[in-house]
Steps between C-alpha positions, in 0.01 A plus 500: 500500500735337761771468223556559130801404262508596158714342211522641139506209230621569154192392325142423609419174660190299551613239740657454854589169610653406832791237506502339840358794669853663477531612144283683263495418123365759259506528119415748232232467236522814294766417249487256196852407600750548789241485791685478837452218742635591823529343869518778749591502859243663721598777773629319815175609659292280274708198587436495870157348641473793751496876409842638556596866595680716272718334250795676306434290189141561341564399141453209297808339347525322183647142601511350116317560184442382136316604184194351311452542148136516560278710705453309842124495596518216769785396714499235773762371734525106500513398870795333651694573186704780351279506193241761375253455221372795305250552205396754259426598149499406214383166574418254812847335525696512836844621564724355798765689671767392737587742782867484520701398806659752755812532273301623200257799443313356190168338461550300199238321257536136516198370293178537331168326569305507149150431504303326237308749273663756707561727174231769492373442848519774785761455766459244748406550875731292714520341861767296643546227770775250609295262699610194312731655223533874375192532302323803311123544448461689189256581230317798319165346420276257705562212255888543494577459878796283557749401780865466398773347676755774474836278487392235262258741311224236500141553530363325803148610478253660240179639626158356344280803383271544225508901541759717344448809729804727535679441848564806733687277781552160626641337828606184676280480798707190613707244333200342330239769458493790256285832479456664176337851433367610176480847390135503502511399882429136496709291725572134430652243716714207388636190662843370347421153614203484255619642193225387294228645723336834370606809714219603748375838426366737756244764515593861439360834522278657229700720292531663190678312210776797488572464869836316565596316833778381698552282813699486803568191721607488858792332647353202695539553866652218691266197579232660245415328175593737197139448406356653806703832416247759314590610124466855430396630147547850373309647193608810274184666659636453854277204602653276760370149584613260759432137434529197735635208272293260717180654427514688157153542436464826693751772595641569838512853419419754206585860504610801286817687528509871430749488201501689165517296171856349441694732317641237256242239469493223771857359429640613845220396714617380831362356815684312758439359872737618776689166594561629880196720571163307505228632290679783321550534119639762274401594147674709229491559111265775466723806569796604689369366830476177705199436714512306800187333644383318817243233364380365844200740506414425135173359406317375183295832482712659222562822684802717459807401686693746687896454482683534849802632308587650122869521397506794287896523476525404123213749388728787620782390259385742238359456149715357233582667167155414355323656805368163661543462867689191648314184505558211765572202305535232791523483884587216738512457882795432716512122581560579880439865586116524538455861345776530257434506138720535169348679206651618145360738233557561153728771568760259628438580862518236771358573844505312824272619756361413845149642595417580841209323649180729502371667828258265687670186359801518735 
């Protein structure tokens, strides 16, 4: 490691969200009520673009917080606003939160976005954008995907689909294009300018029916179309695929990660692209580790991929009262620092770490 910071949360968290690149939002999922939502100020060394020397202050600080009556399974910051949107059991409704001004330390609930037939549906996956107005893309199944204007609570788009597959993730590629990932691994593209057109389904790797998938999309580089950025998919068996959305009939790469079966099913699977390091991605959700890969040498042979770095810090946290080892529930990359990641585990530990470039890559 070049640097490592740790912070102990009061409850396990399954999400980390950057707010303007200068704050970190986390939330608990373990309780039926009283789950904390916190906005943390990172250590000063993480707020500078260049790596600094020794710094006397190495801890996160709680800037403001609130409580959710339901477990928080997904949280998204709404760009260019002071709003957060969360979702979680027992239904697919969304909760909107206001991050208070500087003179207050409270994150307060301001509204609930109810969904039709939301009762009995699993919690909604969400994505946000503020290109035209503060919008949230949300849904739990392929035939129940909506875009809602947060302030007016009006639905501005409903996806057209005959399928009802369970969703594992969704994303805005730009202000007009949506990408949806089913738990079965199927990707679907949709254009909000053509709401009545059926979504375009893409090829998927052959997999067993019990295999679960998630996806990771890249932040579009300046001057490049979002569709030119590859999409990564990760399965509960450790399969990894890279897909070019401009040519979906074949894979850019197909490989296998050396990982165990997920210790808690596939609910914590996470794959993410490094926003400031070309060709690198990270995966987690199988055990107490986070694996970092350089994809630039990958091909479609299906050979096993070797990570360039493995973060094992959470695995050394010790077993809980039931004897289970800590499990990484989520990770994310720093938006400006190329090799800095944040990760959280179900024991309440939050780590920020900067891995050293492997020898031979310097």
